[in-house]
Coordinates of C-alpha atoms in Angstrom, one line a residue:
V984 CA -32.1 -5.7 -5.5
Q985 CA -29.1 -6.8 -3.2
F986 CA -26.9 -3.9 -2.3
T987 CA -23.5 -4.2 -0.9
H988 CA -21.8 -1.0 0.7
A989 CA -17.8 -0.9 0.0
D990 CA -15.4 0.5 2.6
L991 CA -13.1 3.5 1.3
R992 CA -11.0 3.5 4.4
L993 CA -7.9 2.0 2.9
P994 CA -4.3 2.6 3.6
L995 CA -2.7 6.0 1.4
F996 CA -1.9 4.1 -1.7
D997 CA 2.0 3.3 -1.8
E998 CA 3.8 1.0 -4.2
D999 CA 6.4 0.0 -1.4
I1000 CA 3.7 -1.4 0.6
E1001 CA 2.4 -3.3 -2.5
I1002 CA 5.8 -4.4 -3.0
N1003 CA 6.9 -5.5 0.5
Q1004 CA 3.3 -6.4 1.9
G1005 CA 1.3 -7.0 -0.5
F1006 CA -1.9 -5.8 -0.8
P1007 CA -4.0 -4.7 1.9
A1008 CA -6.9 -6.9 2.8
G1009 CA -9.4 -3.9 2.3
V1010 CA -8.2 -3.2 -1.2
V1011 CA -8.2 -7.2 -2.2
T1012 CA -12.0 -6.7 -0.7
L1013 CA -13.4 -3.9 -2.5
H1014 CA -11.6 -4.9 -5.8
A1015 CA -13.6 -8.7 -5.5
Q1016 CA -16.8 -6.6 -4.4
I1017 CA -16.2 -5.1 -7.6
A1018 CA -15.8 -7.4 -10.1
A1019 CA -19.1 -9.5 -8.2
A1020 CA -21.2 -6.7 -8.8
D1021 CA -23.7 -6.5 -11.3
A1022 CA -23.4 -2.9 -11.4
V1023 CA -22.1 0.0 -9.4
V1024 CA -23.4 3.3 -7.8
I1025 CA -20.6 5.7 -6.8
A1026 CA -22.2 8.4 -4.8
T1027 CA -19.9 11.4 -4.2
P1028 CA -19.5 14.7 -2.5
E1029 CA -17.2 17.4 -3.8
Y1030 CA -14.2 18.4 -1.7
N1031 CA -12.4 21.5 -3.3
K1032 CA -13.8 21.4 -7.1
S1033 CA -13.3 17.3 -7.4
I1034 CA -13.5 13.7 -5.7
P1035 CA -12.5 13.4 -2.2
G1036 CA -9.0 12.0 -2.0
G1037 CA -10.3 8.6 -0.6
L1038 CA -12.0 7.7 -3.5
K1039 CA -9.3 8.5 -5.8
N1040 CA -7.3 6.5 -3.5
A1041 CA -9.4 3.7 -3.6
L1042 CA -9.5 4.0 -7.4
D1043 CA -5.7 3.9 -7.4
W1044 CA -5.2 0.4 -5.1
V1045 CA -7.9 -1.5 -7.0
S1046 CA -6.4 -0.7 -10.4
R1047 CA -3.3 -2.1 -9.4
I1048 CA -4.5 -5.5 -8.9
R1049 CA -4.5 -8.0 -12.0
G1050 CA -7.8 -8.0 -13.7
N1051 CA -9.9 -5.1 -14.3
P1052 CA -13.3 -5.3 -12.3
W1053 CA -14.4 -2.4 -13.8
R1054 CA -14.1 -3.2 -18.0
D1055 CA -17.5 -2.9 -19.4
K1056 CA -19.5 -2.8 -15.6
P1057 CA -22.2 -0.3 -15.5
V1058 CA -21.6 2.5 -13.5
A1059 CA -23.9 5.1 -12.2
I1060 CA -22.3 8.4 -10.6
V1061 CA -24.3 10.8 -8.0
S1062 CA -23.4 13.6 -6.3
A1063 CA -24.4 15.7 -3.3
A1064 CA -22.5 19.4 -2.4
D1065 CA -23.7 22.0 -0.5
G1066 CA -23.3 24.5 -3.2
R1067 CA -25.4 25.3 -5.9
A1068 CA -24.2 23.1 -8.5
G1069 CA -24.6 19.8 -6.3
G1070 CA -21.3 18.3 -7.2
D1071 CA -21.0 18.8 -11.0
R1072 CA -17.4 19.3 -10.7
S1073 CA -16.8 16.3 -9.1
Q1074 CA -18.5 14.2 -11.1
F1075 CA -16.6 15.6 -14.1
A1076 CA -13.8 14.6 -12.3
L1077 CA -14.9 11.0 -11.8
R1078 CA -15.7 10.2 -15.2
L1079 CA -12.4 11.5 -16.1
A1080 CA -10.6 9.3 -13.3
M1081 CA -13.0 6.3 -14.8
V1082 CA -11.8 6.7 -18.4
P1083 CA -9.0 4.4 -18.0
F1084 CA -11.0 1.2 -16.4
R1085 CA -13.5 1.4 -19.5
A1086 CA -16.4 0.8 -17.4
A1087 CA -19.7 1.7 -19.0
V1088 CA -20.6 4.7 -16.9
L1089 CA -24.0 5.9 -17.4
P1090 CA -24.0 9.8 -19.1
G1091 CA -27.3 10.2 -17.2
P1092 CA -29.9 11.5 -15.7
E1093 CA -27.1 13.4 -14.1
V1094 CA -28.1 13.3 -10.1
M1095 CA -26.2 16.4 -9.0
V1096 CA -27.9 17.4 -5.6
A1097 CA -27.4 20.8 -4.4
D1098 CA -27.8 22.5 -0.8
S1099 CA -27.4 19.0 0.4
S1100 CA -27.5 20.0 4.4
H1101 CA -31.3 21.0 3.5
A1102 CA -31.8 18.5 0.7
F1103 CA -32.8 15.3 2.8
D1104 CA -35.6 15.0 5.5
D1105 CA -34.8 13.4 9.0
A1106 CA -35.0 9.9 7.7
G1107 CA -32.1 10.9 5.2
M1108 CA -34.4 10.9 2.5
L1109 CA -34.4 13.6 -0.5
K1110 CA -37.3 16.1 -0.3
D1111 CA -37.5 17.5 -3.5
E1112 CA -39.6 15.5 -6.2
R1113 CA -37.1 16.3 -9.3
Y1114 CA -34.2 14.7 -7.5
V1115 CA -36.3 11.8 -6.6
R1116 CA -37.6 11.5 -10.7
A1117 CA -33.7 11.9 -12.0
L1118 CA -32.5 9.4 -9.4
T1119 CA -35.4 6.8 -10.0
E1120 CA -34.8 7.3 -13.9
L1121 CA -31.2 6.5 -13.3
M1122 CA -31.2 3.8 -11.0
G1123 CA -33.9 1.9 -13.8
L1124 CA -31.4 2.6 -16.3
L1125 CA -28.6 1.2 -14.5
R1126 CA -30.8 -1.9 -13.6
T1127 CA -31.4 -2.5 -17.2
E1128 CA -27.5 -2.3 -18.1
A1129 CA -26.6 -4.4 -15.2
Q1130 CA -29.3 -7.4 -16.9
R1131 CA -27.9 -6.8 -19.9
W1132 CA -24.1 -7.0 -18.8
K1133 CA -25.2 -9.9 -16.7
A1134 CA -26.7 -11.7 -19.7
A1135 CA -23.8 -10.9 -22.2
A1136 CA -20.7 -12.2 -19.1

């Protein structure tokens, strides 16, 4: 399994930048990474009951380039938050933000890591076996959907 980490450190979306300077290199790279991927995992914290502004900004930028890289692409969403709900509202907001792209967002199992500051060991591994099982199942389903999507492409 090959994994590519996307860099979401992009300038704030501004159509004037797009018109006057073209798309920033980081936006073009992100669009190409999504297009080339067999599947995408979006891991998000919850900021003020929603997704972080940087994630929404990246979605907005990518949507401006011709050719929808998300169309029918398998996408898994995971979240972690210090609260007891583990980012449930950020997952809801992200699912809503993904609707226009027509991605194949997996419905579950939902992986929402609560009390995130205590949920991982020193090596960054989840400590709670329930989260490990849910994440393992979600990644298995994503792998299956990615294989199906790739075969159909």
